[in-house]
mmCIF file of C-alpha atoms and ligand atoms in Angstrom:
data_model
loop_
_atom_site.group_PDB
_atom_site.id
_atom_site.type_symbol
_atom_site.label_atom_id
_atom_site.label_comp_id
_atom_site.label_asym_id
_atom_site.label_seq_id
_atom_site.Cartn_x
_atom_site.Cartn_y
_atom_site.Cartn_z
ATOM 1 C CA UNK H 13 -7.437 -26.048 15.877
ATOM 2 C CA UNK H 14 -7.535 -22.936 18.076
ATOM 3 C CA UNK H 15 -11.007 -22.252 18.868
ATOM 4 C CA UNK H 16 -12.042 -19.181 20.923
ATOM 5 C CA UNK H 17 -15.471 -18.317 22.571
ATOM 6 C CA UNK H 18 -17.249 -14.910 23.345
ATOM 7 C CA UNK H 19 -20.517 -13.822 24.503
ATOM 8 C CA UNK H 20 -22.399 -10.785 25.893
ATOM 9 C CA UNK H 21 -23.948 -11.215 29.056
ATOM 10 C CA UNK H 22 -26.876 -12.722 27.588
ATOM 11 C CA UNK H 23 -24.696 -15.465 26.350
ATOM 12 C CA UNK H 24 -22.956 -15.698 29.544
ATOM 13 C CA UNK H 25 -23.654 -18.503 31.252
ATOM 14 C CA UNK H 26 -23.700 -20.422 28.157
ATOM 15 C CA UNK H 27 -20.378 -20.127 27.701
ATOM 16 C CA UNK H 28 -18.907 -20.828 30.799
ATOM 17 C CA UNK H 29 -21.208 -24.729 30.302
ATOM 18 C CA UNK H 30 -19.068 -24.442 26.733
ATOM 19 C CA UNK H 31 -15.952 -23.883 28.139
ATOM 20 C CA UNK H 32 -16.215 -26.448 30.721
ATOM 21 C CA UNK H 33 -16.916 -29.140 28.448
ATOM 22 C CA UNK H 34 -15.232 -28.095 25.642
ATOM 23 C CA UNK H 35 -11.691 -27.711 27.131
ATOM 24 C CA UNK H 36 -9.139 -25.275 25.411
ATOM 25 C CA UNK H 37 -11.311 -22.749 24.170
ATOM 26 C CA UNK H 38 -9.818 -19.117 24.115
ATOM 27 C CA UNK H 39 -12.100 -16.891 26.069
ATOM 28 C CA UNK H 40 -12.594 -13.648 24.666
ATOM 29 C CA UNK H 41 -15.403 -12.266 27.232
ATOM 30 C CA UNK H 42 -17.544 -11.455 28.741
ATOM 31 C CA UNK H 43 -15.620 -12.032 32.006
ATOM 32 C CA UNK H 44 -19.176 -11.599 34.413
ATOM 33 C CA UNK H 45 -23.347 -10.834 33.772
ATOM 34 C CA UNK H 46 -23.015 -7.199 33.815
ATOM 35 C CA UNK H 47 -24.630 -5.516 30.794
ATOM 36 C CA UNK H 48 -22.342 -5.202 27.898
ATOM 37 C CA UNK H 49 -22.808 -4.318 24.407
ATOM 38 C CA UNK H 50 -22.506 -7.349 22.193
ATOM 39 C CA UNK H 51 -20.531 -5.563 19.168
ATOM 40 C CA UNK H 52 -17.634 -5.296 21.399
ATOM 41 C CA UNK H 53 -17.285 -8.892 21.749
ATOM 42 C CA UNK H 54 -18.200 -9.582 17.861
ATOM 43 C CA UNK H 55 -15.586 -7.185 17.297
ATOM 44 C CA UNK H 56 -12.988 -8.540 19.574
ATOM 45 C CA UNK H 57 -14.155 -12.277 18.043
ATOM 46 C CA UNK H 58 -13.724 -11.081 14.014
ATOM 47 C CA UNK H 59 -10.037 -9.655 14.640
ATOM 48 C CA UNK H 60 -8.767 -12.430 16.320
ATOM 49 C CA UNK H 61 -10.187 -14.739 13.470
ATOM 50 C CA UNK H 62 -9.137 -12.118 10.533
ATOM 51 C CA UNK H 63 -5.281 -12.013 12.366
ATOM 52 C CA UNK H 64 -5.082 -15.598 11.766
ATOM 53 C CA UNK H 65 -4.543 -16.201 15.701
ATOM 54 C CA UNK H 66 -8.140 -18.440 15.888
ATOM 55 C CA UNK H 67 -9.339 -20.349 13.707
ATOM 56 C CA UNK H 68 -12.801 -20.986 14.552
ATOM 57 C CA UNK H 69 -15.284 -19.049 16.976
ATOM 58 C CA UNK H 70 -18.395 -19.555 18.876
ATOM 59 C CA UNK H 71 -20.227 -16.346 19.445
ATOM 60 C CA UNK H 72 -23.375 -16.279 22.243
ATOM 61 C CA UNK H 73 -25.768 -13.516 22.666
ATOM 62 C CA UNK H 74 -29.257 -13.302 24.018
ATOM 63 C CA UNK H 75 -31.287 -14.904 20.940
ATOM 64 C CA UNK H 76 -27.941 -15.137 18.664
ATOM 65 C CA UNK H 77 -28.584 -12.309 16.355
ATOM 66 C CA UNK H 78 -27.435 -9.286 17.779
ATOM 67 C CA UNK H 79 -23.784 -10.573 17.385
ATOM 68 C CA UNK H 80 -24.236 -12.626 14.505
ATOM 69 C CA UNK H 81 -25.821 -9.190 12.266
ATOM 70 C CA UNK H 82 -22.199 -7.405 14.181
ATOM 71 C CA UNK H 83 -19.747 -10.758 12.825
ATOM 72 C CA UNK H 84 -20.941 -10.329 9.721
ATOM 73 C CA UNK H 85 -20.176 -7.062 8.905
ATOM 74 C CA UNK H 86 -16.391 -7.963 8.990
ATOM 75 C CA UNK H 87 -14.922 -9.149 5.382
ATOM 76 C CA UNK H 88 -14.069 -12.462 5.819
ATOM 77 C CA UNK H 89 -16.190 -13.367 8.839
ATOM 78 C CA UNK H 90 -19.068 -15.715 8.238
ATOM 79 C CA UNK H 91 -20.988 -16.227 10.924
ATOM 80 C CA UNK H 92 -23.918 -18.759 11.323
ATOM 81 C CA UNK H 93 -26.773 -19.015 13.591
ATOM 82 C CA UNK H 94 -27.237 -22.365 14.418
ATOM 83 C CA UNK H 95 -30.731 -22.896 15.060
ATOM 84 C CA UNK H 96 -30.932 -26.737 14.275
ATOM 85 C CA UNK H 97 -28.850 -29.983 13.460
ATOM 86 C CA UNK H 98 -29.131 -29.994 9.805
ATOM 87 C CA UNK H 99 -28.252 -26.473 9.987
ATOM 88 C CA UNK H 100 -25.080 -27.207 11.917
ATOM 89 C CA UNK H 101 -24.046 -29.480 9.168
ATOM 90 C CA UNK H 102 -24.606 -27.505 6.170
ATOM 91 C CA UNK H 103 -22.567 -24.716 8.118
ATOM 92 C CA UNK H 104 -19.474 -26.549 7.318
ATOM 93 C CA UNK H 105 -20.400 -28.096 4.146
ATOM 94 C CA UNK H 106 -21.470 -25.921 2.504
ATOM 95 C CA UNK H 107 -20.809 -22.103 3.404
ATOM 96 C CA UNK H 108 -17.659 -23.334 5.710
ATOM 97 C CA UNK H 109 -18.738 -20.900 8.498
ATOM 98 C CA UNK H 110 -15.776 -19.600 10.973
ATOM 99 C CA UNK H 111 -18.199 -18.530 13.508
ATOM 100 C CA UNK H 112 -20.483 -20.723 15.182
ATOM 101 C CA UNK H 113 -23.364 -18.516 16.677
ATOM 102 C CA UNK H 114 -25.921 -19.214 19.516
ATOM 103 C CA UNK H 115 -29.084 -17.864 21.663
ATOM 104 C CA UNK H 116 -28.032 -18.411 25.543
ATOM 105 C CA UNK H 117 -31.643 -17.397 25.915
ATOM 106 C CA UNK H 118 -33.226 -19.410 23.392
ATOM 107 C CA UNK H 119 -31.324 -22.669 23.708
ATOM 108 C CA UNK H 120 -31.095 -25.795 25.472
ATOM 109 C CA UNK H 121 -27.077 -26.260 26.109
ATOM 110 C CA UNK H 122 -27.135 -29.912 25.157
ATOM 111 C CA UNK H 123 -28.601 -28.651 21.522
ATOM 112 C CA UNK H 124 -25.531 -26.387 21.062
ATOM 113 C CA UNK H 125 -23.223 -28.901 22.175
ATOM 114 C CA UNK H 126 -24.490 -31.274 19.940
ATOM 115 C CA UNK H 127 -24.687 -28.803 16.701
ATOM 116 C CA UNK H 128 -20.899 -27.726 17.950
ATOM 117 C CA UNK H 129 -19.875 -31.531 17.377
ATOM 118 C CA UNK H 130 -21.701 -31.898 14.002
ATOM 119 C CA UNK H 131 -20.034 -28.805 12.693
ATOM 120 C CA UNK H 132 -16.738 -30.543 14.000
ATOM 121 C CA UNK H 133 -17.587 -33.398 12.631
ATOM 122 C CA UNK H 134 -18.190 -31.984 9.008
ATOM 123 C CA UNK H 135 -16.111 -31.356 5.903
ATOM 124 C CA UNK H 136 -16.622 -27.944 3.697
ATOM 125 C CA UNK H 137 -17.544 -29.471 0.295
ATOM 126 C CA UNK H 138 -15.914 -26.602 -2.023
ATOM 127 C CA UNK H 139 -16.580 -27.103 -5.395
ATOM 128 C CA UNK H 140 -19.548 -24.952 -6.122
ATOM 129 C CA UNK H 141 -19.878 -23.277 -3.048
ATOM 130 C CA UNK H 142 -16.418 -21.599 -3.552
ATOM 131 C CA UNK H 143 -17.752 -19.748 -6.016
ATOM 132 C CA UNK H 144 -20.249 -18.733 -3.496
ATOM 133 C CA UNK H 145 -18.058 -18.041 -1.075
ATOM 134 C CA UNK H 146 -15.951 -15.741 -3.250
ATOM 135 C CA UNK H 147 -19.242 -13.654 -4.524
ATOM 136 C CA UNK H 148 -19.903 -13.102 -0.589
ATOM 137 C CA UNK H 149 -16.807 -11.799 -0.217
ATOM 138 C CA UNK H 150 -16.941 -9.408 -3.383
ATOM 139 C CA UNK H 151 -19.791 -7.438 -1.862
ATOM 140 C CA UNK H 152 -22.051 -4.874 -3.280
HETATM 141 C C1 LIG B 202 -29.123 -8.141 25.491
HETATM 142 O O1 LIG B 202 -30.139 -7.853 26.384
HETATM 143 C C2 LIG B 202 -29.697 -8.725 24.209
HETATM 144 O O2 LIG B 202 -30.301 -7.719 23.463
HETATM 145 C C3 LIG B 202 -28.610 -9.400 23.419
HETATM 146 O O3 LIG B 202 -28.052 -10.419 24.181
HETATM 147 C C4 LIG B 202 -29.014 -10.071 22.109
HETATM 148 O O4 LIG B 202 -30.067 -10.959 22.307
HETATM 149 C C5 LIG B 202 -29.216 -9.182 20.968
HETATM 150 O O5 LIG B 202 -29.516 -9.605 19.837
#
């Protein structure tokens, strides 16, 4: 599974603990802690994932909702704040999320390391929450 990472420079230093323990993991910026603007990297993130060249990304900004509110204005992208555990495992099971998003400010790394393995470590359920899924996608 290709799995690429991207923050802002909020997220920063978060990701470079991610991508140090979490080998492999395509780096999509930011490259340094100068100020950027997060879009840009939720941007850069949703392409790559809508192009079918990743298939799962972790997005990182200061509190996690600046770039998950940009994600999520892409068709296709659904991108989850994981605040908790549980959360991290109804992610997968349930609205099979294919960005994983956190707060470098509001964090403790270990916590997003850990929620990163449960989400791993889950299995969408389909069934009902296809449906769900598909009414997402519709729109409104
Ligand atoms: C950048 O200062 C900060 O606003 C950003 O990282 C994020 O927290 C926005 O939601």
């Amino acid at each position: 599974m290709k799995i690429a990472i991207g923050s802002d420079h909020g997220g920063f230093e978060l990701k470079e603990v991610l991508k140090k323990h979490f080998t492999d993991m395509i780096d999509l910026g930011t490259y340094n802690t100068e100020s950027c603007d997060y879009p840009d990297i939720a941007a850069k993130m949703s392409k790559e994932i809508l192009s079918g060249n990743v298939d799962l990304g972790i997005l990182i900004c200061g509190t996690g909702i600046g770039i998950s509110i940009a994600a999520n204005r892409y068709h296709g992208i659904r991108a989850a704040v994981l605040y908790d555990d549980f959360v991290a495992e109804m992610a997968k099971k349930h609205n099979n999320a294919n960005v994983l998003v956190f707060g470098g400010r509001t964090m403790k790394q270990e916590d997003v390391i850990k929620r990163i393995d449960i989400f791993l470590n889950s299995e969408f359920e389909g069934g009902r929450h296809n449906k769900r899924l598909e009414k997402i996608e519709e729109g409104c």
